[in-house]
CSV table of C-alpha atoms and ligand atoms in Angstrom, one decimal:
chain,number,residue,atom,x,y,z
A,1,MET,CA,118.8,75.7,86.6
A,2,LYS,CA,121.4,77.2,84.3
A,3,SER,CA,121.4,76.6,80.5
A,4,SER,CA,123.1,77.9,77.4
A,5,ALA,CA,120.0,77.5,75.4
A,6,ASN,CA,118.7,80.5,73.4
A,7,PRO,CA,115.5,81.1,71.6
A,8,GLY,CA,115.5,79.2,68.2
A,9,ASP,CA,117.7,76.3,69.6
A,10,LEU,CA,116.5,72.8,69.3
A,11,VAL,CA,116.4,71.6,72.9
A,12,GLU,CA,115.3,68.9,75.3
A,13,VAL,CA,113.6,70.0,78.3
A,14,HIS,CA,114.1,67.5,81.2
A,15,LEU,CA,111.4,67.3,83.9
A,16,SER,CA,111.5,64.8,86.7
A,17,LYS,CA,109.6,62.2,84.7
A,18,THR,CA,109.4,63.4,81.2
A,19,ILE,CA,111.6,64.8,78.5
A,20,TYR,CA,110.1,67.2,75.9
A,21,GLU,CA,111.9,68.0,72.6
A,22,GLY,CA,111.3,71.2,70.6
A,23,THR,CA,112.3,74.6,69.6
A,24,LEU,CA,112.9,77.1,72.4
A,25,LEU,CA,110.8,80.2,72.0
A,26,GLU,CA,111.2,83.6,73.5
A,27,SER,CA,109.0,83.6,76.5
A,28,SER,CA,107.2,86.7,77.7
A,29,GLU,CA,106.0,85.2,81.0
A,30,LYS,CA,108.2,85.4,84.0
A,31,GLY,CA,109.3,82.0,85.3
A,32,ILE,CA,108.1,80.2,82.2
A,33,VAL,CA,110.0,78.4,79.5
A,34,LEU,CA,108.2,78.2,76.2
A,35,LEU,CA,108.8,75.3,73.7
A,36,LYS,CA,107.4,74.8,70.3
A,37,LEU,CA,106.8,71.0,69.9
A,38,ASP,CA,107.0,69.0,66.7
A,39,THR,CA,103.3,68.8,66.7
A,40,GLY,CA,103.3,72.6,66.2
A,41,TYR,CA,101.8,73.3,69.6
A,42,ASN,CA,103.5,75.6,72.1
A,43,ILE,CA,103.9,74.4,75.6
A,44,GLY,CA,105.0,76.3,78.7
A,45,PHE,CA,107.0,74.9,81.7
A,46,ASN,CA,107.5,76.4,85.1
A,47,LYS,CA,111.3,77.0,85.4
A,48,LYS,CA,111.2,75.4,88.9
A,49,ASP,CA,110.0,72.2,87.4
A,50,ILE,CA,112.9,71.9,84.9
A,51,LEU,CA,116.0,69.8,85.8
A,52,GLU,CA,117.9,70.6,82.7
A,53,ILE,CA,117.6,72.2,79.2
A,54,LYS,CA,119.8,70.4,76.9
A,55,VAL,CA,120.8,72.0,73.6
A,56,LEU,CA,120.5,69.5,70.7
A,57,LYS,CA,121.1,72.0,67.9
A,58,LYS,CA,122.1,75.7,68.0
A,59,ALA,CA,119.8,77.9,65.9
A,60,SER,CA,121.4,79.0,62.7
A,61,LEU,CA,122.2,82.7,62.7
A,62,LYS,CA,120.7,82.9,59.2
A,63,THR,CA,117.2,82.0,60.4
A,64,GLU,CA,117.0,84.9,62.8
A,65,LYS,CA,115.5,87.2,60.3
A,66,LEU,CA,112.3,85.4,59.5
A,67,GLU,CA,111.1,85.7,55.9
A,68,ILE,CA,107.4,85.0,55.1
A,69,LYS,CA,107.7,81.8,53.3
A,70,LYS,CA,105.9,81.5,50.0
A,71,ASP,CA,104.5,78.3,48.6
A,72,PHE,CA,102.8,78.9,45.4
A,73,GLN,CA,101.5,75.3,45.2
A,74,LYS,CA,99.1,76.2,47.9
A,75,PRO,CA,96.0,78.4,47.6
A,76,ASN,CA,96.7,82.1,48.1
A,77,ILE,CA,95.0,83.9,50.9
A,78,ALA,CA,95.2,87.4,52.1
A,79,LEU,CA,95.5,88.6,55.8
A,80,ILE,CA,94.4,92.0,57.1
A,81,LEU,CA,95.9,92.7,60.5
A,82,THR,CA,94.0,95.3,62.5
A,83,GLY,CA,95.4,95.0,66.0
A,84,GLY,CA,94.0,93.4,69.1
A,85,THR,CA,95.6,90.6,71.2
A,86,ILE,CA,96.2,88.4,68.1
A,87,ALA,CA,98.6,91.2,66.7
A,88,ASN,CA,100.3,91.8,70.1
A,89,ARG,CA,103.0,90.4,72.2
A,90,TYR,CA,103.9,90.7,75.8
A,91,ASP,CA,106.6,93.2,76.4
A,92,SER,CA,108.7,92.0,79.3
A,93,LYS,CA,110.3,95.5,79.7
A,94,THR,CA,107.0,97.3,80.3
A,95,GLY,CA,104.9,94.4,81.6
A,96,ALA,CA,102.2,95.2,79.1
A,97,VAL,CA,100.9,93.7,75.9
A,98,ALA,CA,102.0,95.8,72.9
A,99,PRO,CA,101.6,95.5,69.1
A,100,LEU,CA,103.8,93.3,67.2
A,101,SER,CA,106.5,95.2,65.2
A,102,SER,CA,105.7,93.4,62.0
A,103,PRO,CA,103.4,90.6,60.6
A,104,GLU,CA,106.5,88.3,60.4
A,105,GLU,CA,106.5,88.3,64.2
A,106,LEU,CA,103.1,86.6,64.2
A,107,PHE,CA,104.3,83.9,61.8
A,108,LYS,CA,107.3,83.3,64.0
A,109,PHE,CA,105.0,81.8,66.6
A,110,TYR,CA,102.5,80.3,64.2
A,111,PRO,CA,104.1,79.1,61.0
A,112,GLU,CA,101.4,76.4,60.7
A,113,ILE,CA,99.1,78.7,58.7
A,114,PHE,CA,101.5,78.1,55.8
A,115,GLU,CA,100.9,74.4,55.8
A,116,ILE,CA,97.3,75.1,54.7
A,117,ALA,CA,97.7,78.3,52.5
A,118,ASN,CA,100.1,80.7,51.0
A,119,VAL,CA,99.7,84.1,52.7
A,120,ALA,CA,100.2,86.1,49.5
A,121,LYS,CA,99.2,89.5,50.7
A,122,ILE,CA,99.3,91.2,54.1
A,123,GLU,CA,97.7,94.4,54.8
A,124,VAL,CA,97.9,96.5,57.9
A,125,PRO,CA,95.6,99.5,57.8
A,126,PHE,CA,96.1,100.3,61.4
A,127,MET,CA,96.9,98.6,64.7
A,128,LYS,CA,94.2,99.3,67.2
A,129,ALA,CA,92.5,97.7,70.2
A,130,SER,CA,89.0,97.0,68.9
A,131,GLU,CA,87.4,99.1,71.7
A,132,ASP,CA,89.2,102.1,69.9
A,133,MET,CA,87.5,101.5,66.6
A,134,ASP,CA,84.4,103.1,65.1
A,135,TYR,CA,82.5,102.9,61.8
A,136,LYS,CA,85.3,104.7,59.8
A,137,ASP,CA,87.6,101.7,60.7
A,138,TRP,CA,84.9,99.3,59.6
A,139,GLN,CA,84.7,101.2,56.3
A,140,LYS,CA,88.6,101.0,55.9
A,141,ILE,CA,88.6,97.3,56.5
A,142,ALA,CA,85.7,96.8,54.0
A,143,LYS,CA,87.5,98.8,51.3
A,144,ILE,CA,90.7,96.7,51.7
A,145,THR,CA,88.6,93.5,51.8
A,146,LYS,CA,86.8,94.4,48.6
A,147,GLU,CA,90.1,94.9,46.8
A,148,LEU,CA,91.4,91.5,48.0
A,149,LEU,CA,88.1,89.7,47.1
A,150,ASN,CA,88.2,91.1,43.6
A,151,ASP,CA,91.8,90.0,43.1
A,152,SER,CA,91.5,86.7,41.1
A,153,ASN,CA,94.7,85.4,42.8
A,154,ILE,CA,93.2,85.5,46.3
A,155,LYS,CA,90.9,82.6,47.4
A,156,GLY,CA,89.7,84.2,50.7
A,157,VAL,CA,90.5,86.9,53.2
A,158,ILE,CA,91.3,86.7,56.9
A,159,VAL,CA,90.8,89.7,59.2
A,160,ALA,CA,92.8,89.4,62.5
A,161,HIS,CA,91.0,91.7,65.0
A,162,GLY,CA,90.6,92.4,68.7
A,163,THR,CA,87.9,90.4,70.3
A,164,ASP,CA,85.9,93.1,72.3
A,165,THR,CA,84.1,94.6,69.3
A,166,LEU,CA,84.8,91.9,66.7
A,167,HIS,CA,81.0,91.2,66.3
A,168,TYR,CA,80.3,94.9,65.5
A,169,THR,CA,82.9,94.7,62.7
A,170,SER,CA,81.6,91.3,61.5
A,171,SER,CA,78.2,92.8,61.2
A,172,ALA,CA,79.4,95.9,59.5
A,173,LEU,CA,81.2,93.9,56.9
A,174,SER,CA,78.0,91.8,56.4
A,175,PHE,CA,76.1,94.9,55.4
A,176,PHE,CA,78.8,96.8,53.6
A,177,ILE,CA,80.0,94.1,51.2
A,178,LYS,CA,77.5,93.3,48.4
A,179,ASP,CA,77.6,90.2,46.1
A,180,LEU,CA,80.1,88.4,48.3
A,181,ASN,CA,82.1,86.0,46.2
A,182,LYS,CA,84.6,84.4,48.6
A,183,PRO,CA,85.0,83.6,52.3
A,184,VAL,CA,85.6,86.7,54.6
A,185,VAL,CA,86.9,85.3,57.9
A,186,LEU,CA,87.3,87.4,61.0
A,187,THR,CA,89.5,85.9,63.7
A,188,TYR,CA,91.1,86.7,67.0
A,189,SER,CA,93.0,85.5,70.0
A,190,GLN,CA,92.3,85.9,73.7
A,191,ARG,CA,96.0,85.4,74.7
A,192,SER,CA,98.8,86.9,72.8
A,193,SER,CA,100.8,84.7,70.4
A,194,ASP,CA,103.9,84.5,72.6
A,195,ARG,CA,102.1,82.8,75.5
A,196,ALA,CA,102.0,79.1,76.0
A,197,SER,CA,98.2,79.2,76.4
A,198,SER,CA,97.6,81.3,73.2
A,199,ASP,CA,94.6,80.3,71.2
A,200,ALA,CA,96.0,82.0,68.1
A,201,ALA,CA,97.4,78.9,66.5
A,202,LEU,CA,94.1,77.0,66.2
A,203,ASN,CA,92.1,80.1,65.2
A,204,LEU,CA,94.6,80.9,62.4
A,205,LYS,CA,94.7,77.4,61.1
A,206,CYS,CA,90.9,77.1,61.2
A,207,SER,CA,90.6,80.5,59.5
A,208,ALA,CA,92.9,79.5,56.7
A,209,LEU,CA,90.8,76.4,56.2
A,210,ALA,CA,87.6,78.6,56.2
A,211,ALA,CA,89.3,81.1,53.8
A,212,ILE,CA,90.0,78.5,51.2
A,213,SER,CA,86.6,76.7,51.6
A,214,ASP,CA,83.6,77.3,49.4
A,215,ILE,CA,81.7,79.2,52.1
A,216,ALA,CA,81.3,82.6,50.7
A,217,GLU,CA,80.0,84.4,53.8
A,218,VAL,CA,81.3,86.9,56.3
A,219,MET,CA,82.1,84.6,59.3
A,220,LEU,CA,83.8,84.7,62.6
A,221,VAL,CA,86.0,81.8,63.2
A,222,GLY,CA,87.4,80.7,66.5
A,223,HIS,CA,87.6,78.1,69.2
A,224,GLY,CA,84.5,76.0,69.5
A,225,SER,CA,85.3,74.8,73.0
A,226,THR,CA,87.9,75.5,75.7
A,227,ASN,CA,90.1,72.8,74.2
A,228,ASP,CA,92.4,73.1,71.2
A,229,ASP,CA,90.3,70.8,69.1
A,230,PHE,CA,88.0,72.5,66.7
A,231,CYS,CA,86.5,75.8,65.7
A,232,TYR,CA,83.1,77.1,64.6
A,233,ALA,CA,82.6,79.2,61.5
A,234,MET,CA,79.9,81.6,62.8
A,235,PRO,CA,77.6,84.0,60.8
A,236,GLY,CA,78.9,87.6,61.1
A,237,THR,CA,75.5,89.1,62.1
A,238,LYS,CA,74.5,86.3,64.6
A,239,VAL,CA,77.5,86.1,66.8
A,240,ARG,CA,78.5,87.7,70.1
A,241,LYS,CA,81.4,87.7,72.6
A,242,LEU,CA,79.9,85.9,75.6
A,243,HIS,CA,82.9,85.3,77.7
A,244,SER,CA,85.6,87.8,78.7
A,245,SER,CA,88.5,85.5,78.8
A,246,LYS,CA,87.8,81.9,77.6
A,247,ARG,CA,89.1,80.8,74.2
A,248,ASP,CA,85.6,80.0,73.0
A,249,ALA,CA,84.4,83.5,73.8
A,250,PHE,CA,82.2,83.8,70.8
A,251,LYS,CA,78.9,81.9,70.4
A,252,VAL,CA,76.3,82.0,67.7
A,253,VAL,CA,73.1,83.5,69.0
A,254,ASN,CA,69.5,82.6,67.6
A,255,ALA,CA,71.1,80.7,64.7
A,256,GLU,CA,73.4,77.9,63.8
A,257,PRO,CA,77.1,78.0,62.9
A,258,PHE,CA,78.0,77.3,59.2
A,259,ALA,CA,80.5,74.7,60.1
A,260,LYS,CA,82.8,73.0,62.5
A,261,ILE,CA,86.5,73.1,61.5
A,262,PHE,CA,88.9,70.4,62.6
A,263,PRO,CA,92.5,71.2,61.5
A,264,ALA,CA,94.8,68.2,61.3
A,265,PRO,CA,97.6,68.2,64.0
A,266,ALA,CA,100.7,70.0,62.7
A,267,GLY,CA,102.8,68.0,60.3
A,268,VAL,CA,100.0,65.8,59.2
A,269,HIS,CA,98.1,67.9,56.7
A,270,GLN,CA,99.3,69.0,53.4
A,271,GLU,CA,96.5,71.0,52.0
A,272,GLY,CA,93.1,72.5,52.9
A,273,ALA,CA,89.9,70.6,53.3
A,274,ARG,CA,87.6,71.7,50.5
A,275,THR,CA,83.8,72.2,50.7
A,276,SER,CA,82.9,71.3,47.2
A,277,SER,CA,79.2,70.8,47.4
A,278,ARG,CA,76.4,71.8,49.7
A,279,PRO,CA,75.8,70.6,52.3
A,280,ALA,CA,78.7,68.1,52.4
A,281,ASN,CA,81.3,67.5,55.0
A,282,THR,CA,84.8,67.4,53.6
A,283,GLU,CA,88.1,65.9,54.6
A,284,SER,CA,91.5,66.5,53.0
A,285,GLY,CA,95.0,65.9,54.2
A,286,GLY,CA,93.7,65.4,57.8
A,287,ASN,CA,91.7,68.6,57.9
A,288,ARG,CA,88.0,68.3,58.2
A,289,ILE,CA,85.2,70.6,57.7
A,290,GLU,CA,81.7,69.5,59.0
A,291,ILE,CA,78.9,71.6,57.4
A,292,LEU,CA,76.2,72.3,59.8
A,293,ARG,CA,73.8,74.5,57.7
A,294,GLU,CA,73.2,76.2,54.3
A,295,TYR,CA,75.5,78.9,53.1
A,296,ASN,CA,76.3,80.9,50.0
A,297,LEU,CA,78.7,79.3,47.7
A,298,ARG,CA,81.9,80.7,46.3
A,299,ASN,CA,81.2,82.3,42.9
A,300,ASN,CA,82.6,84.6,40.2
A,301,LYS,CA,80.7,87.9,41.0
A,302,LYS,CA,82.7,91.1,41.5
A,303,VAL,CA,82.2,92.5,45.0
A,304,LYS,CA,80.7,95.9,45.4
A,305,LEU,CA,80.6,98.2,48.6
A,306,ASP,CA,77.9,100.2,50.2
A,307,LEU,CA,79.7,102.0,52.9
A,308,LYS,CA,77.0,104.8,53.7
A,309,PHE,CA,76.7,105.2,57.5
A,310,GLU,CA,74.9,107.6,59.8
A,311,GLU,CA,77.0,108.3,62.9
A,312,LYS,CA,74.3,110.0,65.0
A,313,ILE,CA,72.9,106.7,66.4
A,314,ALA,CA,72.9,105.2,69.9
A,315,LEU,CA,72.6,101.9,71.7
A,316,LEU,CA,71.1,102.2,75.2
A,317,LYS,CA,70.6,99.6,77.8
A,318,PHE,CA,67.5,99.9,80.0
A,319,TYR,CA,67.9,99.2,83.8
A,320,PRO,CA,65.3,99.3,86.6
A,321,GLY,CA,64.7,102.7,88.0
A,322,GLN,CA,66.4,104.5,85.1
A,323,ASP,CA,65.5,108.1,84.6
A,324,PRO,CA,63.9,108.3,81.1
A,325,ASN,CA,65.2,111.9,80.8
A,326,ILE,CA,68.4,110.3,79.6
A,327,LEU,CA,66.6,110.1,76.2
A,328,ASN,CA,66.5,114.0,76.2
A,329,TYR,CA,70.2,113.9,75.6
A,330,TYR,CA,69.7,112.2,72.2
A,331,LEU,CA,66.8,114.5,71.3
A,332,LYS,CA,68.8,117.6,72.1
A,333,ASN,CA,71.9,116.4,70.3
A,334,LYS,CA,70.0,115.6,67.1
A,335,TYR,CA,70.4,111.8,67.0
A,336,LYS,CA,68.7,110.1,64.2
A,337,GLY,CA,68.1,106.7,65.7
A,338,ILE,CA,68.3,104.7,68.9
A,339,ILE,CA,68.4,101.0,69.6
A,340,ILE,CA,67.1,100.2,73.1
A,341,GLU,CA,68.3,97.0,74.7
A,342,ALA,CA,65.0,96.5,76.6
A,343,SER,CA,64.3,93.8,79.3
A,344,GLY,CA,62.7,90.4,78.4
A,345,LEU,CA,60.3,90.5,75.5
A,346,GLY,CA,61.1,94.3,74.9
A,347,HIS,CA,60.0,96.1,78.0
A,348,VAL,CA,60.7,99.6,79.3
A,349,PRO,CA,58.5,101.1,82.1
A,350,ALA,CA,55.3,102.0,80.2
A,351,LEU,CA,52.2,102.0,82.3
A,352,THR,CA,52.2,102.5,86.1
A,353,SER,CA,55.8,103.6,86.8
A,354,LYS,CA,56.5,107.3,87.5
A,355,ASN,CA,59.5,106.7,85.4
A,356,SER,CA,57.4,105.7,82.3
A,357,TRP,CA,59.4,106.1,79.1
A,358,ILE,CA,56.3,106.4,77.0
A,359,PRO,CA,55.9,110.2,77.0
A,360,ILE,CA,59.5,110.9,75.9
A,361,LEU,CA,59.7,108.1,73.5
A,362,LYS,CA,56.5,109.3,71.8
A,363,GLU,CA,58.0,112.8,71.4
A,364,ILE,CA,61.2,111.3,70.0
A,365,VAL,CA,59.4,109.2,67.6
A,366,SER,CA,57.2,112.0,66.5
A,367,LYS,CA,60.3,114.0,65.7
A,368,GLY,CA,61.3,111.4,63.2
A,369,ILE,CA,63.9,109.6,65.3
A,370,PHE,CA,63.9,105.9,64.9
A,371,VAL,CA,63.5,103.8,68.0
A,372,GLY,CA,64.3,100.0,67.8
A,373,ILE,CA,63.7,97.6,70.5
A,374,THR,CA,65.9,94.5,71.1
A,375,THR,CA,66.3,92.3,74.2
A,376,GLN,CA,69.1,92.3,76.8
A,377,CYS,CA,68.3,88.6,77.3
A,378,ILE,CA,70.7,88.0,74.3
A,379,TYR,CA,68.9,84.8,73.3
A,380,GLY,CA,65.3,84.9,71.9
A,381,ARG,CA,63.1,87.4,70.2
A,382,VAL,CA,61.2,90.5,71.3
A,383,ASP,CA,57.4,90.5,70.9
A,384,PRO,CA,55.1,93.5,71.2
A,385,TYR,CA,51.8,91.6,71.6
A,386,VAL,CA,52.2,89.6,74.8
A,387,TYR,CA,51.7,92.3,77.4
A,388,SER,CA,49.8,95.5,77.3
A,389,ASN,CA,52.8,97.7,78.2
A,390,LEU,CA,54.6,96.3,75.2
A,391,ARG,CA,51.6,97.2,73.0
A,392,LYS,CA,51.9,100.8,74.2
A,393,LEU,CA,55.5,100.9,73.1
A,394,HIS,CA,54.5,99.5,69.8
A,395,GLU,CA,51.6,101.9,69.4
A,396,ILE,CA,53.8,105.0,69.8
A,397,GLY,CA,55.9,103.8,66.9
A,398,ALA,CA,58.8,102.0,68.4
A,399,LEU,CA,59.9,99.1,66.2
A,400,PHE,CA,60.4,95.6,67.7
A,401,LEU,CA,63.4,94.0,66.0
A,402,GLU,CA,62.6,90.3,66.3
A,403,ASP,CA,65.6,88.2,67.2
A,404,MET,CA,68.2,90.7,66.0
A,405,LEU,CA,71.2,91.1,68.3
A,406,ALA,CA,71.4,94.6,69.8
A,407,GLU,CA,74.9,95.1,68.5
A,408,THR,CA,73.9,94.0,65.0
A,409,ALA,CA,70.8,96.3,65.2
A,410,PHE,CA,73.0,99.2,66.1
A,411,VAL,CA,75.4,98.6,63.1
A,412,LYS,CA,72.5,97.9,60.8
A,413,LEU,CA,70.7,101.1,61.9
A,414,GLY,CA,73.7,103.3,61.1
A,415,TRP,CA,74.0,101.7,57.7
A,416,VAL,CA,70.2,102.0,57.0
A,417,LEU,CA,70.0,105.6,58.1
A,418,GLY,CA,73.0,106.3,55.9
A,419,HIS,CA,70.4,105.9,53.0
A,420,PRO,CA,67.8,108.7,53.5
A,421,GLU,CA,65.9,107.3,50.5
A,422,TRP,CA,65.2,104.1,52.2
A,423,ASN,CA,62.1,103.3,54.4
A,424,VAL,CA,63.8,102.7,57.7
A,425,LYS,CA,61.2,100.6,59.3
A,426,GLU,CA,60.9,98.3,56.2
A,427,LYS,CA,64.7,98.0,55.8
A,428,MET,CA,65.3,97.3,59.5
A,429,LEU,CA,62.9,94.3,59.2
A,430,GLU,CA,64.2,93.1,55.9
A,431,ASN,CA,66.7,90.2,56.3
A,432,ILE,CA,69.7,91.6,54.5
A,433,SER,CA,72.6,89.3,55.8
A,434,GLY,CA,71.1,86.7,58.0
A,435,GLU,CA,70.5,89.0,60.9
A,436,LEU,CA,66.8,87.9,61.3
A,437,ASN,CA,66.0,84.3,61.8
A,438,ASP,CA,62.5,83.3,61.0
A,439,ARG,CA,63.1,79.7,61.9
A,440,LEU,CA,63.8,80.6,65.5
A,441,GLY,CA,61.0,79.3,67.7
A,442,GLY,CA,59.4,81.3,70.5
B,501,LIG,N1,90.7,94.8,74.2
B,501,LIG,C1,91.3,93.9,73.2
B,501,LIG,C2,90.6,94.3,71.8
B,501,LIG,O1,89.5,94.0,71.6
B,501,LIG,C3,91.1,92.5,73.5
B,501,LIG,C4,91.5,91.5,72.5
B,501,LIG,O2,92.1,91.7,71.5
B,501,LIG,O3,91.0,90.4,72.5
B,501,LIG,O4,91.3,94.7,70.9
């Protein structure tokens, strides 16, 4: 199949039974032709299935350099790009996924975000895979977010981020930002924007709707199912990556999402759905937000930061037969706190095993190192009173952290220990940002 069509041209793609019309996109996948349909969705075709690509209109040369279009009739939002797949594209020369050269590149593939809001500010503090981040990156993101939240022209902030450690960052922002006044939305994509199967379009549209809503919370917004139909707005301290590749990779654990977000198909909506009262479902211009639980309302407070963080903390996963001497490493290296992802209700070998953790843990706790217990079950809570070996662990001073996620507990511990004046045990069990859920049964 030969064709004179170039990216940007309006074309017809002829298959044996169907003809698709749309704008040809630059495809990064070998053997795939990528088309942006009128509905706004991207569709990929196998070259071998195409009979003809007919050019209907050549792209105008002037449109090659994409300007970020401003529409001041729409609510202003800000975008912080930090890296990850959502800020990457496939590089056909190297065969690897690499960072976009500019934010404009992202909008080239997904201009739909502008149908909902005006992206008035874009900040790019760094471009990193999220596995390369640490607490200093969380602090940088928090500082920029604060400035944007205190800018009266901005209705909400979107943070585009890699998926792998997104829930650590959402936890960190939940603790670092005080007196939150507007939505802070963290989003992602599992497949880069230049791929037909990318999940970025729906996630960005849902994020824009969340950013202009009345939900003044740190939330992670992304696919609610494997289809391109709706997103969940999920609480930043109660969310976890639970699938390595599916679009709906993130799930709320031990809580409920704030809302379900249904963006209108491209071309239908004119403006964002607004959540004006609580709890009320809202619909506007074909966009719909279905409220699922209580949330903090948008307000006029000025946001403050509390970025203190102790870096000598660890997150340790228990496994059967593990040598407890591993804990000596933390003792020798002067760690200040450890979160243990224990089994079931919070177990580590404690009574009969030759590998009992109790003697070393007792020494650790007596030296003033905090030990927090979470469950590697993911769902549910730990409970020190059910079995006698759990009581032992409790008796030597390890703190059972209820239904807090291990990753959230790790971030919270760094933040709490950053404040030597605080009582660590009390603070770890104080519900600061929805990380503990009293209503959870069991
Ligand atoms: N490893 C990547 C990251 O977390 C994956 C992604 O972006 O989804 O940055």
